[in-house]
XYZ file of C-alpha atoms in Angstrom:
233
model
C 0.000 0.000 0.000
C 1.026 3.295 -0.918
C 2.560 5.447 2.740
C 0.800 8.557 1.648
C -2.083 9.793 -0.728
C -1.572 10.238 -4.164
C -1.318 14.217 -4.105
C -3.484 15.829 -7.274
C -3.207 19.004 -8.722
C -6.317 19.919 -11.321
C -5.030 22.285 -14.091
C -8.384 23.272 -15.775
C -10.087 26.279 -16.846
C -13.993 24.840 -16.730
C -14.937 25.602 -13.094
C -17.778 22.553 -13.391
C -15.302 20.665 -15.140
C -12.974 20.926 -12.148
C -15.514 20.246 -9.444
C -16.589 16.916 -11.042
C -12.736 15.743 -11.227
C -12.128 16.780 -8.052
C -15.145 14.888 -6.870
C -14.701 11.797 -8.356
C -10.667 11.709 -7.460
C -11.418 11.997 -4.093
C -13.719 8.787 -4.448
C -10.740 6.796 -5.312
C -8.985 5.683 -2.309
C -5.479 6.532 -2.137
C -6.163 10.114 -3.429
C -6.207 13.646 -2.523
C -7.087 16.803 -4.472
C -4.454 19.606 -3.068
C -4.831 22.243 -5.882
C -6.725 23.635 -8.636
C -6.119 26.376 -11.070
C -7.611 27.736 -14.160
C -4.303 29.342 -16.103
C -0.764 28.028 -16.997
C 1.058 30.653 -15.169
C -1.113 30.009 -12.196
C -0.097 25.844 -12.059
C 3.874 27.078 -12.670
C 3.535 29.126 -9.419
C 1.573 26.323 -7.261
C 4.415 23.843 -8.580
C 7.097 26.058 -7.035
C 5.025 25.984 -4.036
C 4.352 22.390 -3.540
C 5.341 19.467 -5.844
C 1.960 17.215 -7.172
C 2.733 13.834 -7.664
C -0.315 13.626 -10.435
C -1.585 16.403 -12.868
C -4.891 16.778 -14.484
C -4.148 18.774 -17.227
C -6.722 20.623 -19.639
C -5.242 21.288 -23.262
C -6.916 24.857 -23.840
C -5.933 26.519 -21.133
C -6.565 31.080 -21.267
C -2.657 31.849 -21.316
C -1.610 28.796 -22.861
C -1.626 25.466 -24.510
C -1.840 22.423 -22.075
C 1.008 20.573 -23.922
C 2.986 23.692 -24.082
C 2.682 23.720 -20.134
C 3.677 19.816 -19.929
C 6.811 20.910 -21.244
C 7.593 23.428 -18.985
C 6.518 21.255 -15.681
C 8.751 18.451 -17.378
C 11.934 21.363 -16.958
C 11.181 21.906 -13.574
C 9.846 18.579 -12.321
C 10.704 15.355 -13.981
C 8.860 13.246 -11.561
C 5.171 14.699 -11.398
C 3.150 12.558 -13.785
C 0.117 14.163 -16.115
C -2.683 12.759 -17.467
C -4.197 15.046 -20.201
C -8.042 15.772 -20.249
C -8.933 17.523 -23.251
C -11.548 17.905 -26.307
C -8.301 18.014 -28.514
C -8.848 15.125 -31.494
C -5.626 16.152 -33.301
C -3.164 13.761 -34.196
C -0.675 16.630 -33.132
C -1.836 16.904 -29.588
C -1.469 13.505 -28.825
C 1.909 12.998 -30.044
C 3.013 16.329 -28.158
C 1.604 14.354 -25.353
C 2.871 11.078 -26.155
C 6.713 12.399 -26.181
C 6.472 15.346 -23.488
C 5.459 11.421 -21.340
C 1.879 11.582 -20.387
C 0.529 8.777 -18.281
C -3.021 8.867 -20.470
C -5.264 10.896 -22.730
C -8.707 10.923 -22.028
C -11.088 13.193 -24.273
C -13.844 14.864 -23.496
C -16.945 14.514 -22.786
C -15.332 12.460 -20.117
C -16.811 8.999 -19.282
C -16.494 8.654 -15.488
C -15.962 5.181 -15.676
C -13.161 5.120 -18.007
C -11.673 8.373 -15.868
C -12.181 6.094 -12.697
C -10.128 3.103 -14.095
C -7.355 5.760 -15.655
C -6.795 6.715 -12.175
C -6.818 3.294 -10.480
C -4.500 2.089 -13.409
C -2.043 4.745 -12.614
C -2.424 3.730 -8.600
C -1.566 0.235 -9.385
C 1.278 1.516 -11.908
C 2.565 3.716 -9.110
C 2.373 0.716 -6.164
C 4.163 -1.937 -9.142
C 7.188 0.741 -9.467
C 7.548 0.968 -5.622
C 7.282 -2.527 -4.933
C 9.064 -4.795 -7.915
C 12.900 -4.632 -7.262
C 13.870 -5.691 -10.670
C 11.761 -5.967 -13.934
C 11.786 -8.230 -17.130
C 9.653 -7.910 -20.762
C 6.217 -8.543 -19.639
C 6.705 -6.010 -16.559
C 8.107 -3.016 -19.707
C 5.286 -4.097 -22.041
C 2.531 -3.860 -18.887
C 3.985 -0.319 -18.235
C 3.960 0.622 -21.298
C 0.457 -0.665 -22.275
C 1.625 -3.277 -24.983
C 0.445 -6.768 -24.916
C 2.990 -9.532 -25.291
C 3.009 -10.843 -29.160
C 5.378 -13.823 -28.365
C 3.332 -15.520 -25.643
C 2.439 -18.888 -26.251
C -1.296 -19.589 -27.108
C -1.779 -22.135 -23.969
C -0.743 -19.048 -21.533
C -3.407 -17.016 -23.885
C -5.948 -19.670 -23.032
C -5.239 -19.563 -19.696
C -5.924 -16.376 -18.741
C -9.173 -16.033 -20.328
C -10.077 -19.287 -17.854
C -9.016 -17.208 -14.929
C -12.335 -16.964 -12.611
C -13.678 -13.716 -11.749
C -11.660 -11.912 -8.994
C -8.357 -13.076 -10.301
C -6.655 -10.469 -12.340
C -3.221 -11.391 -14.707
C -1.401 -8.566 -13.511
C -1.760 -9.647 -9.864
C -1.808 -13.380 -9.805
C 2.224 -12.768 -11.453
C 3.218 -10.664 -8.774
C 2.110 -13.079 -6.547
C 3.605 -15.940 -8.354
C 6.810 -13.595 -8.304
C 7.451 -13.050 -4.518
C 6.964 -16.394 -3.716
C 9.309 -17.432 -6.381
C 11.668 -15.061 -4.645
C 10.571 -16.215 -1.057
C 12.957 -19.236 0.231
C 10.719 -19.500 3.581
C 7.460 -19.890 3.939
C 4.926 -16.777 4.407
C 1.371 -15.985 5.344
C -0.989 -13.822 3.532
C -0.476 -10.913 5.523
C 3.388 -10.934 5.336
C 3.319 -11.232 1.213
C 0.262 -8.533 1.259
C 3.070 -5.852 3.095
C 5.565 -6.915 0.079
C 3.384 -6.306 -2.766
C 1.500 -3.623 -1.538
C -2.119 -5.108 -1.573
C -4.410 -6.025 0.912
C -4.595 -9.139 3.538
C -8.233 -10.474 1.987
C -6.740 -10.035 -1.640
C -3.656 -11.492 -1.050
C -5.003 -14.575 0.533
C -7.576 -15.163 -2.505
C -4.558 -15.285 -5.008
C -2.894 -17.608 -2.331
C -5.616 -20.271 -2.391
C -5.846 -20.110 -5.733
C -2.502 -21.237 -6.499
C -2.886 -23.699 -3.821
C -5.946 -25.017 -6.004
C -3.703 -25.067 -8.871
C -1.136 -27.369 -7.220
C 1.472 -24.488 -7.590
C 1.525 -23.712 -3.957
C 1.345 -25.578 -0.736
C -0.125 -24.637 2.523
C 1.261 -25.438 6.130
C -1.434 -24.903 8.923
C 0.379 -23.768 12.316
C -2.010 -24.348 15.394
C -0.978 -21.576 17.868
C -2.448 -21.135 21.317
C -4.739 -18.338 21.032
C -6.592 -17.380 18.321
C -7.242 -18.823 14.400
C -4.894 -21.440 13.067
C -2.120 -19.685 10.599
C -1.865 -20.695 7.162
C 1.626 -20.157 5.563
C 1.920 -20.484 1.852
C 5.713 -21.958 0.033
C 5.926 -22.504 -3.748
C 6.234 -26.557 -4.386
């Protein structure tokens, strides 16, 4: 889990606009709305001020272009990400925001849900980077938003058999710390590591145990529940 909120700053120039973002971030858990401003020159003040770690940035701002700005936060702060919210359809736009390294692009009229799942994509994104200590292909191409073209049809068929609840992503960062976990460990202890919770951690356990890929020691203590500590076969 992440130590602090996710701090936003809302860079937008449509006072409705900005009360419906601000609304709905602060429905996602993990977030907090510290800022909003209207202008260009207003957001390079506040950023001098304070440093956001997530922008919501409008392209057509009153004093200047919204990719225009992302280039001059990207002088001053390299590690404040942006996700552009615009009515901008222009193939030009989107590659000014492609290279100046914006998270996502959503266009307006904004569909809550798919503004809802931006944000919780770039939570998980966020808790992946702090947890994973070293990184191969299919970790890049998830970042990146690129599907793997080389993996082998049974894997394909796989995970369109996985039952609801278990997600891809997940269930191979939990196949990943145990691979890298010599002792046993309980739900709780690998929940810490990847930076998910107890209850979800535990489901992804039992699956695997299902599967045969895991196996599950049950410790009787004194007081309390029996333990249940998890070790790849």
């Amino acid at each position: 889990m992440l130590k602090h909120p996710i701090q936003v700053m809302i860079i937008e120039d449509d006072e409705t606009a900005t009360k419906i973002y601000e609304k709905f971030t602060q429905k996602v858990d993990g977030f907090q709305v510290v800022a909003t401003t209207s202008t260009g020159k207003q957001a390079l003040e506040l950023i001098n001020v304070f440093t956001p770690d997530l922008i919501l940035l409008d392209v057509f701002l009153p004093d200047m272009k919204g990719t225009d700005l992302l280039w001059e936060i990207r002088k001053q702060l390299r590690g404040v990400d942006v996700i552009l919210i615009t009515a901008a359809n222009d193939v030009d736009t989107l590659s000014e925001a492609i290279r100046g390294g914006a998270f996502s692009y959503l266009m307006k009229p904004i569909m809550i849900d798919k503004f809802l799942e931006t944000l919780k994509q770039y939570k998980e994104s966020r808790l992946a980077l702090l947890n994973l200590k070293t990184i191969d292909q299919d970790d890049v191409n998830n970042f990146f938003g690129k599907n793997s073209q080389t993996e082998p049809e049974g894997e394909d068929e796989k995970v369109r058999e996985l039952p609801k609840g278990i997600d891809k992503h997940t269930l191979k960062k939990v196949r990943q710390s145990m691979k890298e976990t010599k002792a046993s460990i309980n739900a709780e202890e690998l929940a810490k590591v990847i930076g998910a919770s107890h209850s979800t951690v535990r489901r992804y356990l039992e699956y695997l145990v299902a599967n045969d890929e895991m196996e599950v020691e049950i410790i009787y203590g004194t007081i309390g529940r029996p333990e249940r500590r998890y070790r790849k076969r």
